[in-house]
Amino acid sequence: MTTTSPAHPAVTADWVTLDDLHRDPFPIYARLRRETPVVYVPAAGRFFVTRYHDVHTVDHDPDTFTADETNSLMKRAMGHSMLRKDNPAHAIQRASYGGVLKPRAITQVWSARFAENFERFFAEFTAKGPGADLVTDFAAPYAAENLRVVLGFENATHEDMLRWSQTMINGTGNYADDPQVWEAARRSYDEVDQALDEMLTRVRTTPDDSLISHIAAFGDDEVTLADTRANLKMSIGGGINEPRDALATTVWALLERPDQLTSVRGKGCWKDAFEESVRWVAPIGMYPRQTTRAVELGGMLLPAGAKLGVVALSANRDEEVFERADEYDVFRPKVPHLGFGGGAHFCAGAWVARSQIADIALPALFDRLPGLHLDPERPARIEGWVFRGMTALPVRW
């Protein structure tokens, strides 16, 4: 947190609007990185942290930058999950997830299920014919069904998962305080609790490989029912939107760059394509932290209790770290991106996302549909800043 020049009181960027961020935040972030990399944005009610090294500092200093933010939108929308806790509480609750989301379990249990789900939703997608939307007709239901299976919601459908995820995510990003957004989030909050309670009762007598079953066996001495409810809601949110958006963004990026697509096909480097996509457009674009003391960050002095917006979308395009940072380039020099967060809160679902996208969906999509291309009559659309991803991707083949 040291700088080569004296620190200054934080300044304000009152020219930043939520609408502009939603449409295209990257020009805004580029200006902030150049001029005021740590700056108060009134429209969001928090200090934006936009440079790679400052974001890395925040991620690895939880004593100064706590995840347990007061009046958190995420707490209101999903409950007080491990994502809004620091160690040791965070570590204890993360331990309740065990190895369910880790590479060994993915190889032994989940990859086969992901492959089955690919076949199901690929068939439904192609049955709709050229002009189908790869986001709504494939990526979203595929990611939702994969998550439903891993979590163990046998009493729900992938449509339920999609509704729960989107409405609660809308709540976590409801900086405009829209009452209709809160009401929709509340309904999903209650539905998830009811479905989870039913499944916890079921797996205590008939255990399986699912995350819910593992949590039920973990016990409730250190992880309460309220903790489990909040943590599962958190997993429903990130566990759908991250793989859905990374998959669709990667397909879009490669279709826009046929030379890179040809190279990726030839070399089979789908994992590189996936990782570059997460760097280029981080699905979780911003996450909150709060200062526990007065501190200097990025040349600015922040007071104790300052609410921060840690902007992974910006950090992953920091020109001081990534060459030609605004460009999608599968073959760029390898530098760790921050698209899955860092420190103790590194995304627990990162391996699940890599498996279902890089190992299964991407190579199979482009193998089965060698003529896949963007629909020339219906443009693709990408939106968002707290969460950013494709909202429309019409394709033909």
Short mmCIF file of C-alpha atoms in Angstrom, two decimals:
data_model
loop_
_atom_site.label_atom_id
_atom_site.label_comp_id
_atom_site.label_asym_id
_atom_site.label_seq_id
_atom_site.Cartn_x
_atom_site.Cartn_y
_atom_site.Cartn_z
CA MET A 1 0.00 0.00 0.00
CA THR A 2 2.98 2.30 -0.40
CA THR A 3 3.35 4.75 -3.25
CA THR A 4 6.20 6.77 -4.67
CA SER A 5 4.38 10.07 -4.11
CA PRO A 6 2.53 11.55 -1.14
CA ALA A 7 -0.98 10.25 -0.58
CA HIS A 8 -3.92 12.59 -1.08
CA PRO A 9 -7.46 12.69 0.26
CA ALA A 10 -9.73 10.64 -1.97
CA VAL A 11 -11.45 12.58 -4.74
CA THR A 12 -14.90 12.18 -6.26
CA ALA A 13 -15.92 11.03 -9.75
CA ASP A 14 -19.42 12.45 -9.93
CA TRP A 15 -19.38 12.14 -13.73
CA VAL A 16 -19.74 8.33 -13.53
CA THR A 17 -23.32 7.10 -13.93
CA LEU A 18 -24.80 3.65 -13.37
CA ASP A 19 -26.33 3.67 -16.85
CA ASP A 20 -22.94 4.33 -18.46
CA LEU A 21 -21.35 1.59 -16.38
CA HIS A 22 -24.07 -0.84 -17.41
CA ARG A 23 -23.64 -0.11 -21.12
CA ASP A 24 -19.84 -0.07 -21.32
CA PRO A 25 -17.71 0.46 -18.21
CA PHE A 26 -14.33 0.00 -19.89
CA PRO A 27 -13.74 3.60 -21.10
CA ILE A 28 -14.69 4.79 -17.62
CA TYR A 29 -12.30 2.38 -15.95
CA ALA A 30 -9.48 3.29 -18.34
CA ARG A 31 -9.87 6.96 -17.40
CA LEU A 32 -9.96 6.15 -13.71
CA ARG A 33 -6.81 4.01 -13.92
CA ARG A 34 -5.01 6.91 -15.61
CA GLU A 35 -6.28 9.76 -13.45
CA THR A 36 -7.64 8.57 -10.10
CA PRO A 37 -7.28 4.79 -9.65
CA VAL A 38 -8.93 4.93 -6.20
CA VAL A 39 -11.86 7.31 -6.32
CA TYR A 40 -15.24 7.83 -4.70
CA VAL A 41 -18.14 7.20 -7.12
CA PRO A 42 -21.32 8.76 -5.68
CA ALA A 43 -23.60 6.84 -8.05
CA ALA A 44 -22.42 3.56 -6.50
CA GLY A 45 -21.86 4.91 -2.99
CA ARG A 46 -18.34 3.48 -2.74
CA PHE A 47 -14.69 3.99 -3.59
CA PHE A 48 -13.70 2.21 -6.79
CA VAL A 49 -10.36 0.36 -6.79
CA THR A 50 -9.40 -0.02 -10.44
CA ARG A 51 -5.73 -1.04 -10.76
CA TYR A 52 -4.44 -4.61 -10.70
CA HIS A 53 -1.89 -4.22 -7.91
CA ASP A 54 -4.30 -2.31 -5.67
CA VAL A 55 -6.95 -5.00 -6.15
CA HIS A 56 -4.34 -7.64 -5.32
CA THR A 57 -3.47 -5.70 -2.16
CA VAL A 58 -7.10 -5.58 -1.06
CA ASP A 59 -7.62 -9.30 -1.76
CA HIS A 60 -4.66 -10.28 0.42
CA ASP A 61 -5.14 -7.96 3.39
CA PRO A 62 -8.45 -8.90 5.03
CA ASP A 63 -7.38 -7.33 8.32
CA THR A 64 -7.56 -3.93 6.62
CA PHE A 65 -10.12 -4.64 3.89
CA THR A 66 -12.88 -6.77 5.37
CA ALA A 67 -15.40 -8.74 3.35
CA ASP A 68 -17.93 -8.30 6.18
CA GLU A 69 -19.38 -5.07 4.84
CA THR A 70 -22.07 -3.29 6.84
CA ASN A 71 -25.48 -2.86 5.15
CA SER A 72 -24.39 -5.26 2.43
CA LEU A 73 -26.71 -5.66 -0.56
CA MET A 74 -25.59 -9.26 -0.80
CA LYS A 75 -26.51 -9.95 2.82
CA ARG A 76 -29.95 -8.51 2.16
CA ALA A 77 -30.46 -10.48 -1.06
CA MET A 78 -28.92 -13.82 -0.02
CA GLY A 79 -28.18 -13.79 3.69
CA HIS A 80 -24.80 -13.54 5.44
CA SER A 81 -22.79 -16.07 3.44
CA MET A 82 -19.12 -17.02 3.74
CA LEU A 83 -18.41 -14.59 0.90
CA ARG A 84 -19.12 -11.74 3.33
CA LYS A 85 -17.03 -13.20 6.15
CA ASP A 86 -13.32 -13.20 6.93
CA ASN A 87 -11.25 -15.96 8.44
CA PRO A 88 -11.60 -17.89 10.69
CA ALA A 89 -15.39 -17.91 10.11
CA HIS A 90 -14.94 -18.01 6.35
CA ALA A 91 -12.49 -20.92 6.51
CA ILE A 92 -14.79 -22.97 8.75
CA GLN A 93 -17.76 -22.51 6.45
CA ARG A 94 -15.73 -23.14 3.31
CA ALA A 95 -14.56 -26.40 4.89
CA SER A 96 -18.20 -27.52 4.96
CA TYR A 97 -18.02 -27.70 1.14
CA GLY A 98 -15.24 -30.29 1.45
CA GLY A 99 -13.96 -31.66 -1.84
CA VAL A 100 -17.27 -31.56 -3.72
CA LEU A 101 -16.16 -28.73 -6.03
CA LYS A 102 -12.52 -29.75 -6.39
CA PRO A 103 -10.74 -31.43 -9.34
CA ARG A 104 -10.81 -34.99 -7.97
CA ALA A 105 -14.58 -34.99 -7.47
CA ILE A 106 -15.08 -33.31 -10.83
CA THR A 107 -13.05 -36.02 -12.56
CA GLN A 108 -14.65 -38.90 -10.67
CA VAL A 109 -18.25 -37.70 -10.46
CA TRP A 110 -19.26 -34.48 -12.14
CA SER A 111 -17.57 -34.41 -15.55
CA ALA A 112 -19.71 -37.32 -16.75
CA ARG A 113 -22.83 -35.51 -15.61
CA PHE A 114 -21.69 -32.34 -17.36
CA ALA A 115 -21.19 -34.33 -20.56
CA GLU A 116 -24.70 -35.78 -20.28
CA ASN A 117 -26.13 -32.30 -19.74
CA PHE A 118 -24.24 -31.02 -22.76
CA GLU A 119 -25.90 -33.63 -24.96
CA ARG A 120 -29.33 -32.75 -23.62
CA PHE A 121 -29.10 -29.00 -24.03
CA PHE A 122 -27.12 -29.12 -27.27
CA ALA A 123 -29.93 -31.19 -28.79
CA GLU A 124 -32.54 -28.69 -27.59
CA PHE A 125 -30.43 -25.78 -28.84
CA THR A 126 -29.87 -27.17 -32.33
CA ALA A 127 -33.50 -28.25 -32.59
CA LYS A 128 -34.43 -24.56 -32.52
CA GLY A 129 -32.42 -24.13 -35.71
CA PRO A 130 -30.08 -21.41 -36.96
CA GLY A 131 -30.82 -18.09 -35.31
CA ALA A 132 -31.10 -19.61 -31.82
CA ASP A 133 -29.61 -17.55 -29.00
CA LEU A 134 -26.57 -19.26 -27.52
CA VAL A 135 -27.05 -17.50 -24.16
CA THR A 136 -30.71 -18.22 -23.40
CA ASP A 137 -31.06 -21.41 -25.47
CA PHE A 138 -27.87 -23.16 -24.39
CA ALA A 139 -25.36 -21.51 -22.01
CA ALA A 140 -27.88 -20.53 -19.33
CA PRO A 141 -29.83 -23.83 -19.04
CA TYR A 142 -26.63 -25.89 -19.38
CA ALA A 143 -24.91 -24.00 -16.52
CA ALA A 144 -28.07 -24.07 -14.40
CA GLU A 145 -28.58 -27.82 -14.76
CA ASN A 146 -24.94 -28.53 -14.00
CA LEU A 147 -25.20 -26.49 -10.82
CA ARG A 148 -28.51 -28.09 -9.83
CA VAL A 149 -26.90 -31.51 -10.03
CA VAL A 150 -23.75 -30.55 -8.13
CA LEU A 151 -25.65 -28.79 -5.36
CA GLY A 152 -28.23 -31.56 -5.14
CA PHE A 153 -31.53 -29.75 -5.61
CA GLU A 154 -33.45 -32.81 -6.79
CA ASN A 155 -36.69 -31.02 -5.91
CA ALA A 156 -36.06 -28.16 -8.35
CA THR A 157 -35.59 -27.66 -12.09
CA HIS A 158 -32.96 -25.77 -14.02
CA GLU A 159 -35.64 -23.13 -14.68
CA ASP A 160 -36.00 -22.69 -10.90
CA MET A 161 -32.24 -22.33 -10.59
CA LEU A 162 -32.14 -19.69 -13.30
CA ARG A 163 -34.93 -17.68 -11.69
CA TRP A 164 -33.43 -17.93 -8.21
CA SER A 165 -29.98 -16.97 -9.44
CA GLN A 166 -30.98 -13.98 -11.54
CA THR A 167 -33.42 -12.43 -9.08
CA MET A 168 -31.03 -12.72 -6.14
CA ILE A 169 -28.10 -11.46 -8.22
CA ASN A 170 -30.24 -8.50 -9.24
CA GLY A 171 -30.64 -7.82 -5.53
CA THR A 172 -26.90 -7.89 -4.88
CA GLY A 173 -26.44 -5.27 -7.60
CA ASN A 174 -29.52 -3.19 -6.73
CA TYR A 175 -27.66 0.06 -6.16
CA ALA A 176 -30.69 1.93 -7.49
CA ASP A 177 -32.74 0.44 -4.58
CA ASP A 178 -35.59 -0.64 -6.87
CA PRO A 179 -38.38 -2.11 -4.66
CA GLN A 180 -39.51 -4.51 -7.40
CA VAL A 181 -36.00 -5.96 -7.55
CA TRP A 182 -36.05 -6.51 -3.79
CA GLU A 183 -39.46 -8.18 -3.90
CA ALA A 184 -38.38 -10.64 -6.61
CA ALA A 185 -35.20 -11.41 -4.67
CA ARG A 186 -37.21 -12.01 -1.48
CA ARG A 187 -39.49 -14.52 -3.21
CA SER A 188 -36.51 -16.50 -4.47
CA TYR A 189 -34.86 -16.26 -1.05
CA ASP A 190 -37.87 -17.97 0.52
CA GLU A 191 -38.17 -20.59 -2.23
CA VAL A 192 -34.53 -21.61 -1.85
CA ASP A 193 -34.93 -21.99 1.92
CA GLN A 194 -37.94 -24.26 1.46
CA ALA A 195 -36.24 -26.40 -1.19
CA LEU A 196 -33.01 -26.64 0.80
CA ASP A 197 -34.73 -27.64 4.02
CA GLU A 198 -36.55 -30.41 2.18
CA MET A 199 -33.33 -31.72 0.62
CA LEU A 200 -31.42 -31.60 3.91
CA THR A 201 -34.04 -33.86 5.45
CA ARG A 202 -33.85 -36.23 2.48
CA VAL A 203 -30.04 -36.58 2.29
CA ARG A 204 -29.70 -37.26 6.00
CA THR A 205 -31.38 -40.63 5.35
CA THR A 206 -30.24 -41.10 1.73
CA PRO A 207 -26.85 -39.42 1.27
CA ASP A 208 -25.33 -38.87 -2.17
CA ASP A 209 -22.40 -37.06 -3.82
CA SER A 210 -24.04 -33.63 -3.80
CA LEU A 211 -22.91 -30.53 -1.96
CA ILE A 212 -26.10 -30.45 0.11
CA SER A 213 -25.47 -34.01 1.23
CA HIS A 214 -21.88 -33.21 2.20
CA ILE A 215 -22.98 -30.16 4.18
CA ALA A 216 -25.65 -32.18 5.98
CA ALA A 217 -22.97 -34.65 7.11
CA PHE A 218 -20.69 -31.81 8.24
CA GLY A 219 -22.91 -31.02 11.23
CA ASP A 220 -24.25 -27.74 12.55
CA ASP A 221 -22.02 -27.07 15.57
CA GLU A 222 -19.93 -24.53 13.63
CA VAL A 223 -22.03 -24.05 10.50
CA THR A 224 -25.65 -23.25 11.34
CA LEU A 225 -28.71 -23.74 9.18
CA ALA A 226 -28.76 -19.98 8.55
CA ASP A 227 -25.13 -20.20 7.38
CA THR A 228 -25.92 -23.09 5.04
CA ARG A 229 -28.94 -21.31 3.59
CA ALA A 230 -26.89 -18.19 2.86
CA ASN A 231 -23.97 -20.14 1.43
CA LEU A 232 -26.17 -22.14 -0.92
CA LYS A 233 -27.86 -18.95 -2.15
CA MET A 234 -24.42 -17.49 -2.80
CA SER A 235 -23.47 -20.62 -4.74
CA ILE A 236 -26.66 -20.45 -6.80
CA GLY A 237 -25.80 -16.89 -7.80
CA GLY A 238 -22.17 -17.25 -8.81
CA GLY A 239 -22.46 -20.88 -9.87
CA ILE A 240 -24.70 -20.02 -12.80
CA ASN A 241 -23.73 -16.58 -13.95
CA GLU A 242 -19.98 -17.20 -14.04
CA PRO A 243 -19.96 -20.28 -16.30
CA ARG A 244 -22.89 -19.02 -18.38
CA ASP A 245 -21.22 -15.68 -19.06
CA ALA A 246 -17.73 -17.09 -19.53
CA LEU A 247 -19.00 -19.64 -22.04
CA ALA A 248 -21.00 -17.14 -24.07
CA THR A 249 -18.25 -14.51 -23.98
CA THR A 250 -15.65 -17.03 -25.15
CA VAL A 251 -17.81 -18.16 -28.07
CA TRP A 252 -18.46 -14.52 -29.03
CA ALA A 253 -14.79 -13.60 -28.80
CA LEU A 254 -13.68 -16.53 -30.95
CA LEU A 255 -16.38 -16.03 -33.58
CA GLU A 256 -15.30 -12.39 -33.86
CA ARG A 257 -11.68 -13.55 -34.34
CA PRO A 258 -11.64 -16.43 -36.87
CA ASP A 259 -7.83 -16.58 -36.98
CA GLN A 260 -7.68 -17.23 -33.25
CA LEU A 261 -10.52 -19.73 -33.50
CA THR A 262 -8.63 -21.65 -36.17
CA SER A 263 -5.54 -21.75 -33.98
CA VAL A 264 -7.48 -22.80 -30.89
CA ARG A 265 -9.18 -25.58 -32.84
CA GLY A 266 -5.89 -26.81 -34.21
CA LYS A 267 -4.05 -26.75 -30.89
CA GLY A 268 -7.01 -27.75 -28.72
CA CYS A 269 -6.16 -24.99 -26.26
CA TRP A 270 -9.71 -24.41 -25.07
CA LYS A 271 -8.56 -23.78 -21.50
CA ASP A 272 -6.45 -20.86 -22.71
CA ALA A 273 -9.46 -19.47 -24.57
CA PHE A 274 -11.56 -19.78 -21.43
CA GLU A 275 -9.00 -18.13 -19.14
CA GLU A 276 -8.46 -15.26 -21.55
CA SER A 277 -12.21 -14.72 -21.69
CA VAL A 278 -12.45 -14.50 -17.89
CA ARG A 279 -9.58 -11.99 -17.94
CA TRP A 280 -11.03 -9.96 -20.79
CA VAL A 281 -14.57 -9.76 -19.36
CA ALA A 282 -14.62 -10.85 -15.71
CA PRO A 283 -18.14 -12.22 -15.08
CA ILE A 284 -18.07 -10.87 -11.52
CA GLY A 285 -17.03 -7.38 -12.39
CA MET A 286 -17.07 -5.75 -8.97
CA TYR A 287 -17.21 -7.00 -5.38
CA PRO A 288 -17.35 -5.04 -2.12
CA ARG A 289 -14.91 -4.58 0.72
CA GLN A 290 -14.79 -2.15 3.65
CA THR A 291 -11.81 -0.58 5.39
CA THR A 292 -11.31 -1.41 9.07
CA ARG A 293 -8.94 1.53 9.62
CA ALA A 294 -7.68 4.63 7.89
CA VAL A 295 -5.36 3.47 5.12
CA GLU A 296 -3.46 4.62 2.06
CA LEU A 297 -4.32 2.82 -1.16
CA GLY A 298 -3.32 3.74 -4.68
CA GLY A 299 -2.01 7.10 -3.54
CA MET A 300 -5.26 8.01 -1.79
CA LEU A 301 -6.12 8.25 1.89
CA LEU A 302 -9.23 6.31 2.83
CA PRO A 303 -11.02 6.67 6.16
CA ALA A 304 -11.97 3.78 8.40
CA GLY A 305 -15.31 2.32 7.36
CA ALA A 306 -14.93 3.31 3.70
CA LYS A 307 -16.93 1.09 1.35
CA LEU A 308 -14.93 -0.12 -1.62
CA GLY A 309 -15.88 -1.45 -5.02
CA VAL A 310 -13.06 -3.81 -6.00
CA VAL A 311 -13.28 -3.69 -9.79
CA ALA A 312 -11.95 -6.92 -11.30
CA LEU A 313 -13.28 -5.82 -14.70
CA SER A 314 -10.84 -2.93 -14.58
CA ALA A 315 -7.91 -4.68 -12.90
CA ASN A 316 -7.90 -7.37 -15.59
CA ARG A 317 -7.41 -4.66 -18.22
CA ASP A 318 -4.67 -2.77 -16.41
CA GLU A 319 -2.23 -1.68 -19.12
CA GLU A 320 0.68 -1.82 -16.68
CA VAL A 321 0.15 -5.57 -16.27
CA PHE A 322 -1.36 -6.82 -19.54
CA GLU A 323 -0.04 -5.89 -22.98
CA ARG A 324 -2.81 -4.67 -25.30
CA ALA A 325 -5.13 -5.17 -22.33
CA ASP A 326 -8.35 -4.32 -24.18
CA GLU A 327 -7.74 -7.00 -26.80
CA TYR A 328 -8.84 -10.62 -26.57
CA ASP A 329 -5.75 -12.70 -27.30
CA VAL A 330 -5.65 -16.40 -26.45
CA PHE A 331 -1.89 -16.45 -26.99
CA ARG A 332 -0.90 -13.46 -24.87
CA PRO A 333 1.91 -13.94 -22.32
CA LYS A 334 0.52 -15.72 -19.29
CA VAL A 335 -0.13 -13.37 -16.36
CA PRO A 336 -2.52 -14.41 -13.56
CA HIS A 337 -5.88 -12.70 -13.96
CA LEU A 338 -8.18 -11.71 -11.12
CA GLY A 339 -11.42 -12.95 -12.65
CA PHE A 340 -11.94 -15.52 -9.92
CA GLY A 341 -10.93 -13.19 -7.10
CA GLY A 342 -7.96 -13.80 -4.87
CA GLY A 343 -6.77 -14.64 -1.40
CA ALA A 344 -9.06 -16.59 0.92
CA HIS A 345 -12.07 -15.75 -1.25
CA PHE A 346 -10.76 -17.28 -4.48
CA CYS A 347 -13.84 -18.68 -6.23
CA ALA A 348 -14.67 -22.17 -4.94
CA GLY A 349 -16.45 -22.97 -8.20
CA ALA A 350 -13.55 -22.12 -10.53
CA TRP A 351 -12.72 -25.78 -11.25
CA VAL A 352 -16.37 -26.60 -11.93
CA ALA A 353 -16.56 -23.73 -14.43
CA ARG A 354 -13.34 -24.79 -16.16
CA SER A 355 -14.53 -28.37 -16.48
CA GLN A 356 -17.98 -27.73 -17.91
CA ILE A 357 -16.77 -25.03 -20.31
CA ALA A 358 -13.15 -25.62 -21.33
CA ASP A 359 -13.18 -29.41 -21.10
CA ILE A 360 -16.67 -30.12 -22.44
CA ALA A 361 -18.81 -27.34 -23.92
CA LEU A 362 -16.34 -25.32 -26.00
CA PRO A 363 -14.63 -28.17 -27.88
CA ALA A 364 -17.92 -30.00 -28.43
CA LEU A 365 -19.79 -26.93 -29.67
CA PHE A 366 -17.18 -26.05 -32.27
CA ASP A 367 -16.67 -29.70 -33.27
CA ARG A 368 -20.38 -30.39 -33.76
CA LEU A 369 -21.07 -27.05 -35.46
CA PRO A 370 -18.03 -26.36 -37.68
CA GLY A 371 -19.93 -23.63 -39.50
CA LEU A 372 -21.00 -21.79 -36.36
CA HIS A 373 -21.03 -18.01 -36.90
CA LEU A 374 -22.67 -14.87 -35.59
CA ASP A 375 -26.11 -13.98 -36.92
CA PRO A 376 -25.46 -11.04 -39.29
CA GLU A 377 -29.00 -9.73 -38.87
CA ARG A 378 -29.20 -9.77 -35.06
CA PRO A 379 -26.26 -8.28 -33.18
CA ALA A 380 -24.78 -9.76 -30.05
CA ARG A 381 -25.24 -7.77 -26.86
CA ILE A 382 -23.13 -7.56 -23.70
CA GLU A 383 -24.08 -5.55 -20.61
CA GLY A 384 -23.43 -4.98 -16.93
CA TRP A 385 -20.72 -3.85 -14.52
CA VAL A 386 -21.32 -5.54 -11.14
CA PHE A 387 -21.91 -8.68 -13.22
CA ARG A 388 -21.04 -8.47 -16.91
CA GLY A 389 -21.88 -10.91 -19.65
CA MET A 390 -23.61 -11.57 -22.93
CA THR A 391 -27.34 -10.89 -22.80
CA ALA A 392 -27.90 -11.91 -26.43
CA LEU A 393 -25.81 -14.06 -28.78
CA PRO A 394 -27.82 -15.12 -31.85
CA VAL A 395 -25.84 -17.58 -33.97
CA ARG A 396 -26.19 -19.55 -37.18
CA TRP A 397 -24.56 -22.69 -38.57
#
